[in-house]
Structure formats: C-alpha cells, structure tokens
XYZ file of C-alpha atoms in Angstrom:
309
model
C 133.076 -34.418 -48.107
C 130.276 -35.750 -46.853
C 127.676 -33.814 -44.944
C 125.407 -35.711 -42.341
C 121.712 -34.978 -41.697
C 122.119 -33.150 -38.842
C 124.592 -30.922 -40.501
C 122.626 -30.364 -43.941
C 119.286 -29.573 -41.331
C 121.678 -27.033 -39.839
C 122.369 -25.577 -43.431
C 118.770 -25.984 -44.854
C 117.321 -24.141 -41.729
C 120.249 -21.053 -41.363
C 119.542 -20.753 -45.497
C 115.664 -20.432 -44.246
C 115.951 -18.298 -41.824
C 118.432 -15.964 -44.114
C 115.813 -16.007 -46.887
C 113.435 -15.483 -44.338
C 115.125 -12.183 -43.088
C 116.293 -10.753 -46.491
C 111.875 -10.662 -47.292
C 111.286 -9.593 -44.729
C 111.567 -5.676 -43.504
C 110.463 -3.970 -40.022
C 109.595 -0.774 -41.188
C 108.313 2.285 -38.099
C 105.098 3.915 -39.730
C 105.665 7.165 -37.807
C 110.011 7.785 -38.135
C 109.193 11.625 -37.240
C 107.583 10.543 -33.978
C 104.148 8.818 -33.103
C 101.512 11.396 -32.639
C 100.757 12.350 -29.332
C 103.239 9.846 -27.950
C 102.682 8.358 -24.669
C 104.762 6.689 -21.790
C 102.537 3.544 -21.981
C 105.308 1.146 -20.610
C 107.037 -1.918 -22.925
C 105.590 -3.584 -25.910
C 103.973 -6.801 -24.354
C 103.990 -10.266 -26.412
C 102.901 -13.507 -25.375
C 101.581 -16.455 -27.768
C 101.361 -14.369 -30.839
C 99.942 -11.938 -29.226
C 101.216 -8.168 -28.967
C 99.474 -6.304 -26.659
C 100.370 -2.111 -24.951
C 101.638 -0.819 -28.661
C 103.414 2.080 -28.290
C 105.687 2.391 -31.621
C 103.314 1.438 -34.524
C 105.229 -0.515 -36.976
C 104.208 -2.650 -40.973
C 106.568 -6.043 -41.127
C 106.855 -6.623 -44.670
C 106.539 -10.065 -45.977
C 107.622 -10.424 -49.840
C 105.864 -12.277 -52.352
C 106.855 -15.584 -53.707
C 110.394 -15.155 -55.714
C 109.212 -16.201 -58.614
C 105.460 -14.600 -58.836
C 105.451 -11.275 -57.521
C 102.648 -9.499 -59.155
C 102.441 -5.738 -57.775
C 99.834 -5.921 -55.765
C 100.109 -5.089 -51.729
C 97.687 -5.841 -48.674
C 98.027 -4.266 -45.507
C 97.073 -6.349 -43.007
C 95.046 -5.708 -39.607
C 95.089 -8.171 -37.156
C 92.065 -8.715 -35.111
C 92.425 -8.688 -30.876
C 89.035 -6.106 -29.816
C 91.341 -3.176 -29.839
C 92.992 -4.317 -26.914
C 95.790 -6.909 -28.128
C 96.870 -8.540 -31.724
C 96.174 -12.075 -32.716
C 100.034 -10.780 -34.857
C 100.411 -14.582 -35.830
C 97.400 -16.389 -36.638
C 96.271 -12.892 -38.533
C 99.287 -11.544 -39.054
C 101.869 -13.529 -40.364
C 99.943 -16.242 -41.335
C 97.634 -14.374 -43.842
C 101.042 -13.085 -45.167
C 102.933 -15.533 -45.762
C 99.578 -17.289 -47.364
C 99.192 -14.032 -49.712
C 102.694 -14.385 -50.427
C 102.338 -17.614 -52.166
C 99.589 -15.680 -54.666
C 102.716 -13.140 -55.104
C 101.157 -10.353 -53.177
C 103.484 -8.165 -50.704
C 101.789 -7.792 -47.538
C 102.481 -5.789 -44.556
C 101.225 -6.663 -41.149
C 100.181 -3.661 -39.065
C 101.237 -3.489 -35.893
C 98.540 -0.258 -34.587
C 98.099 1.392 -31.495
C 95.053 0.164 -28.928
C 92.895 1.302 -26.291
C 96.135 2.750 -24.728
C 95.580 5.707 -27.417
C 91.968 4.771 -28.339
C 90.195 6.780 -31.453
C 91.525 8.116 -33.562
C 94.366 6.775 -33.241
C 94.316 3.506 -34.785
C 92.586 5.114 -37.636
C 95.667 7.481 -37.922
C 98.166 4.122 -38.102
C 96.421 2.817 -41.131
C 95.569 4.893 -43.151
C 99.572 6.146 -42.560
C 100.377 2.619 -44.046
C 98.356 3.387 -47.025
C 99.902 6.473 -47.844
C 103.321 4.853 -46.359
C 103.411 2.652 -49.014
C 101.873 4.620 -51.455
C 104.246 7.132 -51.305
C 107.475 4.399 -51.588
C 105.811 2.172 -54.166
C 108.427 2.114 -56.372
C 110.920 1.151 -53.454
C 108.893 -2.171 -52.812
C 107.734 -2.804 -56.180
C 104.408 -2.664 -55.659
C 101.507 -0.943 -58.008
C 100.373 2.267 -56.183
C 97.102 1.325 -57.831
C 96.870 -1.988 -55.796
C 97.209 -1.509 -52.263
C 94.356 -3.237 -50.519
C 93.623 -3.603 -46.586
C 92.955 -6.832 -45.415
C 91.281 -7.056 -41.397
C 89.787 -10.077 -39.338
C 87.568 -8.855 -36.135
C 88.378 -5.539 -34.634
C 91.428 -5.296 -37.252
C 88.073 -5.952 -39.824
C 86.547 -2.684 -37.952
C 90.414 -1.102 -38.471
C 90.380 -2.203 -42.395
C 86.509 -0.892 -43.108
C 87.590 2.244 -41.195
C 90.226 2.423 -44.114
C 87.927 1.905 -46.773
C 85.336 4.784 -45.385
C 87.360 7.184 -43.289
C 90.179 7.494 -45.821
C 89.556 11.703 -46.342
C 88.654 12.475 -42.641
C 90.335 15.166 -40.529
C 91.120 12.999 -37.855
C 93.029 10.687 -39.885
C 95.741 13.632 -40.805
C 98.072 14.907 -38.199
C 99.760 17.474 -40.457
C 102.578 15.629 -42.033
C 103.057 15.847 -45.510
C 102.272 12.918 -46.397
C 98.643 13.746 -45.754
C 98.562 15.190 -49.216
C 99.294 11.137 -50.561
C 95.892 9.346 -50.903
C 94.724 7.068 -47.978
C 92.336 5.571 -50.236
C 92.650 1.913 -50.274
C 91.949 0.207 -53.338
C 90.320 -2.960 -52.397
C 89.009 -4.403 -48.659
C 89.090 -7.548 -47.439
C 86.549 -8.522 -43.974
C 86.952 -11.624 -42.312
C 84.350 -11.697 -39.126
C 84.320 -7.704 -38.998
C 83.421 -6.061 -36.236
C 81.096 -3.236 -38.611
C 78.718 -1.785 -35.995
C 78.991 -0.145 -32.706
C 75.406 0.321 -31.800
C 72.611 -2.014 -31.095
C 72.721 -5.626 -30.525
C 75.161 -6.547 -33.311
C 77.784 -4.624 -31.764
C 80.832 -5.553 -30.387
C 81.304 -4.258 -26.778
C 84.433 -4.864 -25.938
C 86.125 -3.187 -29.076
C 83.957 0.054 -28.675
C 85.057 0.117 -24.694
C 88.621 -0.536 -26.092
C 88.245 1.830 -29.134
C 85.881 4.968 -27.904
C 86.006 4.424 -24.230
C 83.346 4.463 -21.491
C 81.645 7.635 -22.114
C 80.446 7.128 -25.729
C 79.107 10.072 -27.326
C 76.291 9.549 -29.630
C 78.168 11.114 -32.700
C 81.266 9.008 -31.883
C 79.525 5.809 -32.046
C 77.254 6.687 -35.490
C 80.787 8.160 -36.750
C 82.570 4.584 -35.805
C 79.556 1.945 -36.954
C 81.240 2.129 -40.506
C 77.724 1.150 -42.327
C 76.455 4.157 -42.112
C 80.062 5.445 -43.423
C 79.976 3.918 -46.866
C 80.050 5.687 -49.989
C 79.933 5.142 -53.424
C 83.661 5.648 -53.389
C 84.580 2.927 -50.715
C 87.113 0.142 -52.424
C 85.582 -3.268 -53.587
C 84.647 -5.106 -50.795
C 85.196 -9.189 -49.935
C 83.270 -10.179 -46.955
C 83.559 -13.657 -44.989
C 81.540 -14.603 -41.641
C 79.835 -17.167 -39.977
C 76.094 -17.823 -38.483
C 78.196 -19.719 -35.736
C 80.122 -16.581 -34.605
C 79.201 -15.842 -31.211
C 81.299 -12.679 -30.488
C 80.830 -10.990 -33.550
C 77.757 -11.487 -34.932
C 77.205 -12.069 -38.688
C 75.088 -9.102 -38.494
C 77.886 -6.783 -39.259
C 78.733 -8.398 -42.445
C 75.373 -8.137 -43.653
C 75.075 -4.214 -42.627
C 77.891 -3.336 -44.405
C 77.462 -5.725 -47.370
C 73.982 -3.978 -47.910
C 75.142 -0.255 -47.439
C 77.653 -1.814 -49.947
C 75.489 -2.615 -52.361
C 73.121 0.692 -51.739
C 75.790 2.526 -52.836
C 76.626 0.397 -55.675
C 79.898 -0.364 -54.516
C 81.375 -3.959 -56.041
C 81.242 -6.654 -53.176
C 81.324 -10.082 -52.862
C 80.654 -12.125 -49.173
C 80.678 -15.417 -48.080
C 78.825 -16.553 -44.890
C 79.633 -20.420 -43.397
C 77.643 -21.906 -41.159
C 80.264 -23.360 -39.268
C 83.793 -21.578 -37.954
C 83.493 -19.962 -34.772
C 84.936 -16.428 -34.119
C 88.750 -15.767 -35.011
C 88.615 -19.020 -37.364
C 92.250 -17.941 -39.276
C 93.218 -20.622 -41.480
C 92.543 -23.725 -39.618
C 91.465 -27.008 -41.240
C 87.815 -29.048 -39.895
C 85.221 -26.202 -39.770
C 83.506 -27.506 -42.981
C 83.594 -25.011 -45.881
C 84.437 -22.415 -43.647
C 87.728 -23.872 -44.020
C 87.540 -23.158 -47.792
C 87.878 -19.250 -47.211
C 91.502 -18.910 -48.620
C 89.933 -20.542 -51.762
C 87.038 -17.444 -51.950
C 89.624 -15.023 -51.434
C 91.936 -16.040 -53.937
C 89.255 -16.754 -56.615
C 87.867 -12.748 -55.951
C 91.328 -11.537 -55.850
C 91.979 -12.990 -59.305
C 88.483 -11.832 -60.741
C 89.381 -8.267 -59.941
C 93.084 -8.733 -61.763
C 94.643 -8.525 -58.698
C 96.770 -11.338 -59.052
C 97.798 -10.701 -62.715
C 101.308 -9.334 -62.743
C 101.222 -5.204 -63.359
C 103.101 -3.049 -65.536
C 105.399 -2.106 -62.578
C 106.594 -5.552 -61.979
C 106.654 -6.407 -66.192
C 109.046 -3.094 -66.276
C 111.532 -4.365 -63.465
C-alpha cells in the first residue's frame, strides 16, 4: 500500500510528538506541598510566557538518543521575577543542550506573588531534586549545573552563592542533599540590586517596596561569592539597556577575587533577552562559547554513570 504525503506527514508528526512526550517528564518540585502555599488564582500563559506560578514544577527534556553524557542543567528562565520568557529560555536552551547530550530541566519558580525567598527555595529544591534521583534520570550527581538568562541569571547566581543558607531549607529532608550546583551559566544576569547597575523591576518583583538594607546587600549576589561558588560562564552585551553589562563584570571580578574558575563573553551588539536568535553579529555566536566552555570543563564527555548503563 501506498501511503500519500499527507498521510506519511500525519505519521512523521504523531511519531514526533510521541518521541517528544516519552523525553519529556513534568515533574512537581514540592509533591509534599509548596511552602507556605497561597491562593494566588490560575497559572497564567500567554506567548511563552507563564506568569502567577503557584505549583513550581522542572519539565525534563532528554538528551539526544544517541549522546547522552551525564551531565544535567537546570534551567531559569528570565521574566524580572514577575513572568517566564518559558520558551525562548526555557525550552529552547533545552532542547539546544539536548543536542550536546545534556538533560536539562526547565524551572518553572514562583514570582513576586511569593517574593524572597521563595524563588531561592524552588531552585535550589531542583538541585537537591535531582541530586537526590540521579540515578533515576541518569545523570552524574557530580554534574548538575544551573543555567539563568536575566532575572532567572539573578535565580541561577543565587544558586551558585546561597546554596547553604537558612532560608533556602524549609525542613524537609531533603535539606540534608547538597544544593550546591556544580557549574553556572549567566546570560545577561541581573547580579546587583543596588546602585545604578541594578535592575529595578526584579528587586520590586523579588524583595518588594520596602527594601531593607540587609535584604538588598544579601540579594546583590557579588558580594555573595565565595571561593566555593561553581565555575562560572558569563555572556552580556554593552548594548543591553535593561540590564546593564555592569552586573556581569561585578560578579566576574568577585569571581576572580575569590579565585573561582570563570570564563565571560561580552558582545557589543544583542540587546536584552537576545535567546538564540540569528543577526546580532557575534552575539549570535553565544551557543558556540557555551559549548566550547562546557567541553573544556569535561562536561560534555560521557561519565562513568552513563558508560555503566
């Protein structure tokens, strides 16, 4: 029998969207209950945007079938703490990582709706999440990085410097598992919340309007870095207008005060929330950076726990 075009599209796309669904997993980061749970109203989503989350959740987005390597990213998208840019830095950057054979999970965090710490709470969860199931997804418990553009950059550095700090616990047990990520990767962070590098909208959305002195110095994450903060990849651009470069630099030099490994790119061209599009000069090259630094650091080399599968 012959099968027409139309009917082999039909097959091609239902076999798509079946391989699509069997990689990919919706799994709730808090089953027991989300901590200090609020009647906030219905999930809101709109363009690839999610906005008014009230049930934090990590999609997970398998590797490539035939490179899967062991190593995980989280992923943070960026929105100023007040909605998600969930495709064009969520999905997206996964299914981009994917072809490199990392597993990535997209974070879907609470917002201003909770404000600090809340957010902080729903990644560093992930981390131990999937630190504490890494055998289930195959992944190296030694490899799980956080990956963050914009305010999900702030999210991702808040990771990488708040990982032992009492208000990321909220006395489950699996606050004894490590929240320590093992790598970072900034694109256009927000860093700062002081002075005129900051970001006002994500520390109106994050700390509120009242901003207590200690809150902000406790959330402008370059003065949060230790010699025990992850590796660090940094990309901006001089031709950011909303976030300025500035917080790059901040936290690339506490970086490098405290002798931690980083690397950063900054374009000239590629306005704010760039993703992966094509035309902004060698701004456009970013994936390129990325995957060249994840493969210096062995991150891209297949581990012992996917060579023993």
């Amino acid at each position: 029998m012959t099968m027409t075009a139309k009917a082999l599209a039909a097959t091609l796309l239902m076999t798509a969207t079946t391989c699509s669904a069997l990689a990919q997993t919706v799994l709730p980061l808090w089953p027991e209950g989300v901590p200090g749970a609020r009647a906030i109203g219905p999930e809101r989503v709109d363009g690839g945007h999610v906005a008014n989350v009230g049930e934090p959740t990590l999609l997970r987005v398998g590797p490539a079938v035939d490179r899967p390597n062991g190593s995980a990213v989280i992923v943070a998208p960026g929105g100023g703490y007040v909605r998600l840019a969930y495709e064009r830095e969520g999905i997206q950057y996964a299914n981009w990582l994917g072809t490199l054979g990392v597993t990535t999970f997209v974070l879907k965090y609470r917002m201003q709706e909770y404000g600090h710490p809340a957010p902080l709470q729903d990644v560093l969860r992930a981390v131990r999440l999937l630190r504490s199931r890494a055998a289930e997804f195959r992944i190296d418990p030694d490899r799980i990085g956080v990956m963050g553009s914009s305010a999900g950059g702030h999210l991702a550095a808040s990771a990488g410097t708040l990982f032992d700090h009492p208000l990321g616990r909220t006395g489950n047990a699996l606050d004894q598992v490590s929240a320590r990520p093992d790598f970072l990767m900034l694109l256009y962070p927000v860093i700062t919340l002081d002075g005129a590098a900051a970001h006002a909208g994500s520390r109106k959305a994050l700390l509120g309007a009242n901003l207590a002195p200690e809150l902000v110095r406790l959330m402008s994450l370059q003065h949060q870095v230790t010699p025990r903060t992850p590796p660090t990849l940094l990309i901006h651009t001089q031709a950011d207008e909303a976030v300025p470069v500035e917080n790059s630099i901040l936290f690339y030099q506490a970086l490098t005060r405290a002798r931690v490994p980083a690397e950063m790119y900054l374009f000239e061209q590629g306005g704010h929330g760039m993703g992966m599009r094509d035309g902004l000069a060698n701004a456009s090259g970013w994936p390129r950076r990325a995957e060249e630094w994840l493969r210096s650091r062995g991150l891209l080399t297949p581990s012992g726990v996917v060579q023993a599968k």
